[in-house]
XYZ file of C-alpha atoms in Angstrom:
334
model
C 27.131 -45.336 -108.278
C 24.865 -44.713 -104.915
C 21.428 -43.265 -105.940
C 20.702 -40.679 -103.239
C 17.063 -39.227 -102.143
C 16.785 -36.739 -99.434
C 13.686 -35.750 -97.531
C 13.694 -32.365 -95.872
C 16.261 -30.906 -98.322
C 15.173 -27.411 -97.760
C 16.905 -26.710 -94.374
C 20.139 -26.304 -93.249
C 21.169 -30.129 -92.548
C 19.656 -30.493 -96.185
C 21.698 -27.740 -97.956
C 25.015 -28.987 -96.235
C 24.230 -32.766 -97.336
C 23.563 -31.693 -100.981
C 26.506 -29.608 -100.886
C 28.570 -33.276 -99.839
C 26.915 -35.156 -102.204
C 27.040 -33.348 -105.649
C 30.962 -33.639 -104.985
C 31.058 -36.867 -104.197
C 32.512 -39.098 -106.724
C 30.352 -42.084 -105.862
C 26.898 -40.728 -105.799
C 23.837 -39.364 -108.007
C 21.138 -37.386 -106.023
C 18.281 -38.831 -107.767
C 15.380 -36.736 -106.022
C 15.605 -33.502 -103.237
C 12.234 -33.939 -101.153
C 10.655 -30.104 -100.429
C 6.638 -29.751 -100.275
C 6.948 -25.886 -100.114
C 10.118 -25.446 -102.471
C 8.635 -28.057 -105.242
C 9.594 -26.652 -108.476
C 12.447 -24.301 -107.496
C 16.051 -24.923 -108.060
C 18.200 -25.710 -105.139
C 20.643 -23.112 -105.687
C 17.712 -20.710 -105.283
C 17.112 -21.713 -102.034
C 20.517 -23.212 -101.014
C 22.717 -20.370 -102.636
C 26.130 -21.377 -101.842
C 25.325 -24.288 -104.428
C 24.801 -21.739 -107.427
C 27.093 -23.215 -110.198
C 27.641 -26.532 -108.811
C 24.215 -28.140 -109.418
C 20.810 -27.724 -111.758
C 18.896 -30.216 -109.202
C 15.556 -29.272 -108.254
C 13.301 -29.755 -105.527
C 10.411 -32.091 -105.940
C 7.423 -32.984 -104.207
C 7.987 -36.732 -105.194
C 9.276 -39.445 -103.158
C 10.485 -42.131 -105.856
C 11.931 -44.667 -103.640
C 12.197 -47.440 -105.904
C 14.583 -45.222 -107.730
C 17.603 -44.959 -104.889
C 19.670 -46.914 -102.786
C 19.432 -44.901 -99.726
C 17.370 -42.089 -98.484
C 18.268 -39.424 -95.963
C 15.763 -38.186 -93.442
C 16.639 -34.263 -92.789
C 13.253 -33.818 -90.639
C 13.177 -31.920 -87.627
C 13.231 -34.116 -84.414
C 9.626 -36.173 -84.223
C 9.092 -36.189 -87.845
C 10.820 -39.415 -89.099
C 9.133 -41.705 -86.853
C 5.973 -40.227 -87.974
C 6.730 -40.755 -91.771
C 7.635 -44.014 -91.458
C 4.349 -44.878 -89.683
C 2.403 -43.255 -92.783
C 4.841 -44.301 -95.800
C 6.550 -47.651 -97.304
C 9.758 -47.733 -97.883
C 11.043 -50.703 -99.894
C 13.326 -53.121 -97.584
C 16.370 -52.737 -100.113
C 16.544 -49.057 -99.710
C 18.864 -47.935 -96.849
C 17.726 -45.485 -94.269
C 19.984 -42.703 -92.404
C 17.866 -40.843 -90.199
C 19.411 -37.445 -88.831
C 16.900 -36.925 -86.317
C 16.986 -38.049 -82.617
C 13.552 -40.461 -83.329
C 15.607 -44.126 -83.622
C 18.965 -43.305 -81.566
C 19.842 -46.221 -79.239
C 16.575 -48.182 -79.382
C 14.013 -45.105 -79.414
C 11.107 -45.089 -81.675
C 10.434 -49.003 -81.393
C 12.538 -49.438 -84.652
C 15.729 -51.552 -85.109
C 18.211 -48.650 -86.269
C 22.207 -48.472 -85.323
C 23.590 -45.977 -83.561
C 26.080 -44.184 -86.122
C 29.033 -43.215 -84.278
C 31.813 -45.053 -86.202
C 34.318 -44.451 -83.287
C 32.503 -47.273 -81.509
C 29.885 -48.883 -83.824
C 31.628 -49.402 -87.117
C 31.257 -53.247 -87.553
C 27.550 -52.942 -87.119
C 27.217 -49.467 -89.162
C 28.566 -51.347 -92.096
C 25.965 -54.091 -91.802
C 22.993 -52.352 -91.203
C 19.996 -51.027 -93.601
C 18.912 -48.486 -91.159
C 21.025 -45.827 -89.526
C 20.369 -43.244 -86.789
C 22.830 -40.444 -87.266
C 24.137 -38.790 -83.548
C 23.294 -35.523 -82.564
C 25.702 -32.637 -82.862
C 26.218 -32.119 -79.190
C 26.326 -35.462 -78.581
C 28.844 -36.550 -80.870
C 31.354 -33.659 -79.654
C 30.594 -34.882 -76.026
C 30.935 -38.231 -76.544
C 34.210 -38.101 -78.384
C 35.689 -35.902 -75.453
C 34.441 -38.445 -73.193
C 34.496 -42.257 -74.362
C 38.007 -43.010 -73.882
C 37.765 -42.007 -70.236
C 34.713 -43.920 -69.868
C 36.491 -47.053 -71.280
C 39.222 -46.655 -68.893
C 36.899 -46.417 -65.887
C 37.853 -43.054 -64.976
C 34.235 -41.736 -64.769
C 33.737 -42.425 -60.883
C 32.450 -38.806 -59.799
C 30.395 -36.706 -61.377
C 31.392 -34.947 -64.608
C 30.607 -31.265 -65.359
C 30.108 -30.513 -69.189
C 29.893 -27.197 -70.810
C 29.514 -26.846 -74.636
C 28.918 -23.769 -76.838
C 27.182 -24.191 -80.110
C 26.648 -22.126 -83.119
C 23.528 -20.674 -84.144
C 23.042 -23.054 -87.252
C 22.222 -25.893 -84.724
C 18.926 -24.422 -84.091
C 17.645 -25.108 -87.484
C 16.817 -22.636 -90.686
C 13.625 -21.239 -89.134
C 13.279 -18.140 -87.414
C 13.159 -18.075 -83.901
C 13.213 -15.663 -81.145
C 16.918 -16.960 -79.827
C 18.098 -17.283 -83.637
C 17.693 -13.590 -85.024
C 21.085 -11.947 -85.836
C 19.965 -9.088 -83.726
C 19.746 -11.087 -80.564
C 22.208 -13.835 -81.076
C 25.153 -11.449 -82.122
C 27.439 -9.870 -78.984
C 25.460 -12.351 -76.615
C 25.938 -15.845 -74.858
C 22.946 -17.752 -73.125
C 22.492 -20.981 -71.702
C 19.233 -23.272 -72.560
C 18.013 -26.579 -71.121
C 20.431 -26.709 -68.443
C 21.199 -30.462 -67.034
C 18.091 -31.514 -69.458
C 19.269 -31.132 -72.715
C 17.489 -34.011 -74.865
C 21.190 -35.658 -76.071
C 21.952 -36.577 -72.757
C 20.220 -40.014 -73.527
C 22.331 -41.069 -76.011
C 25.411 -39.406 -74.489
C 24.709 -41.603 -71.283
C 24.126 -44.751 -73.360
C 27.252 -44.736 -75.357
C 29.298 -44.015 -72.427
C 27.785 -47.152 -70.447
C 28.030 -48.967 -73.713
C 31.947 -48.846 -73.590
C 32.414 -48.575 -69.708
C 34.228 -51.606 -67.912
C 31.853 -54.156 -66.174
C 31.272 -53.142 -62.460
C 32.405 -49.434 -62.962
C 29.479 -47.268 -61.804
C 26.477 -46.233 -64.304
C 26.305 -43.278 -66.081
C 23.691 -41.206 -65.692
C 21.365 -37.839 -66.053
C 18.139 -36.401 -65.431
C 17.107 -38.053 -68.703
C 18.003 -41.494 -67.690
C 17.051 -43.710 -64.989
C 18.770 -45.248 -61.964
C 21.726 -44.025 -59.789
C 25.630 -43.130 -60.689
C 27.453 -41.052 -61.919
C 25.993 -37.695 -63.191
C 26.851 -35.929 -66.298
C 25.833 -32.302 -65.523
C 25.543 -30.858 -69.032
C 25.294 -26.735 -69.562
C 24.822 -26.106 -73.240
C 25.628 -22.568 -74.651
C 24.117 -20.281 -77.334
C 27.304 -18.934 -79.212
C 27.622 -15.993 -81.235
C 28.539 -17.596 -84.443
C 27.109 -19.520 -87.148
C 28.748 -22.940 -86.999
C 30.976 -25.485 -84.513
C 30.619 -26.686 -81.151
C 33.376 -26.617 -78.258
C 33.162 -28.545 -75.428
C 34.891 -28.474 -72.237
C 34.383 -31.680 -69.562
C 35.815 -31.875 -66.165
C 36.734 -35.060 -64.745
C 38.288 -35.634 -60.905
C 40.597 -38.659 -61.175
C 44.346 -39.684 -59.490
C 45.364 -41.269 -63.129
C 48.495 -39.746 -64.600
C 48.112 -37.452 -67.528
C 50.703 -39.447 -69.449
C 48.548 -42.882 -69.300
C 45.422 -40.949 -70.198
C 46.626 -39.334 -73.269
C 48.197 -42.928 -74.215
C 44.797 -44.334 -73.751
C 43.057 -41.206 -76.170
C 45.731 -41.748 -78.732
C 44.918 -45.373 -78.881
C 41.324 -45.224 -78.674
C 41.071 -42.816 -81.904
C 44.252 -44.346 -83.536
C 41.864 -45.767 -86.219
C 39.593 -43.055 -86.403
C 39.135 -41.615 -90.046
C 38.309 -37.959 -88.702
C 39.007 -37.934 -84.795
C 42.221 -36.778 -83.622
C 43.698 -36.272 -80.590
C 46.198 -33.397 -80.308
C 48.953 -32.278 -77.683
C 48.159 -28.628 -78.555
C 44.926 -26.421 -77.299
C 42.217 -26.540 -79.587
C 40.557 -23.835 -81.513
C 36.751 -23.800 -82.861
C 38.479 -22.558 -86.606
C 40.514 -25.783 -86.766
C 37.489 -27.800 -87.313
C 34.714 -25.544 -89.016
C 33.921 -26.525 -92.706
C 35.439 -29.726 -91.899
C 34.355 -33.307 -90.864
C 37.319 -33.667 -87.947
C 36.980 -33.664 -84.371
C 39.741 -32.670 -82.542
C 40.231 -33.813 -78.757
C 42.685 -32.442 -76.114
C 43.727 -32.963 -72.270
C 45.012 -30.841 -69.586
C 45.616 -31.696 -65.980
C 45.874 -29.712 -62.611
C 46.011 -32.200 -59.652
C 43.306 -34.186 -59.559
C 41.414 -32.445 -62.181
C 41.152 -33.633 -65.967
C 40.306 -31.146 -68.241
C 38.859 -32.598 -71.978
C 38.277 -29.993 -74.722
C 36.561 -31.125 -77.873
C 35.319 -29.233 -81.107
C 33.033 -30.376 -84.093
C 31.643 -28.674 -87.057
C 27.783 -29.099 -85.699
C 26.392 -29.444 -89.096
C 29.385 -31.829 -90.643
C 30.583 -34.039 -88.078
C 27.621 -32.978 -85.996
C 25.521 -34.180 -88.620
C 25.394 -34.164 -92.234
C 29.273 -35.094 -92.635
C 29.105 -37.570 -90.429
C 26.091 -39.046 -92.042
C 27.857 -39.006 -95.636
C 30.709 -41.107 -93.551
C 28.075 -43.685 -92.425
C 26.708 -44.004 -96.125
C 30.328 -44.985 -97.158
C 30.608 -47.448 -94.311
C 27.263 -48.828 -95.091
C 28.218 -49.102 -99.202
C 31.605 -50.758 -98.293
C 33.724 -47.654 -99.591
C 36.537 -45.628 -98.018
C 34.503 -43.707 -95.246
C 36.484 -40.426 -96.311
C 35.123 -40.483 -99.597
C 33.788 -37.006 -100.248
C 35.070 -35.983 -97.025
C 38.034 -34.297 -97.362
C 37.204 -30.958 -96.465
C 39.415 -28.651 -95.403
C 39.250 -25.595 -92.627
C 40.174 -22.091 -93.313
C 43.859 -20.939 -92.840
C 42.733 -18.147 -90.569
């Protein structure tokens, strides 16, 4: 059995992670840490878990009793935590914040996108799980980047559910504000652009233009990203426009080949809907082309493939078991 500890277990990602792990056939959740909820039943906070677990939150962190610990902190807290606490080198770490993605934070963490870093994930002790927008946008653009199609600025829009903002209430997360409403935020300047550009540059052909954003240095092809807040709880739907003279058939073949061995990312010939992926660890990608304009659409569940589902997928790879274990989740029929 894989013995698991969870830090920051009372938030949305902590609750979703516990939901997956208490049903994982090869996992024992040893502790779920939350200072503010210590002693309370997990199911009293994450009420969807009533009847599934008798686990209680704890203020303790017995790292010597676990094989892996998940960091479900807010951004910036993981780096501070590691500077103040000693975790045995034999314990694997999976961080869901942005603190250590692609070399951030001065620590050696492998970037946990299985579609491009599977071998490194299998061998690492420390893993930085990708961001939710970053996952959805990268999966839309990675095959195009590998083909060398990103030679002009790319326009990207993506809309996310309210759970992407976390559990703590804020002015833009209250139901009365969010319902029947849409808005943009962090226009052209979202923090996930750093990891998106890094991954795209990681796979692009040698000599192809560098891929940049306002958050990255240097000149090159810009990823112009406009994020939207959506009137729904979970899911991300992305659309990206690429200008290219390449034939749709050859691009489609490249996308199918790129994801041929991906456990959860699938190219589909039909236009996609958000409901196809919500409550699953799947990512769906679709292409359409008119003239020299290629439209790529992609969709994920922001809490699963965009967060803890991908984290569990990575945990499975890190421990040498089938990456789909505990993740055969089904979307609603309607």
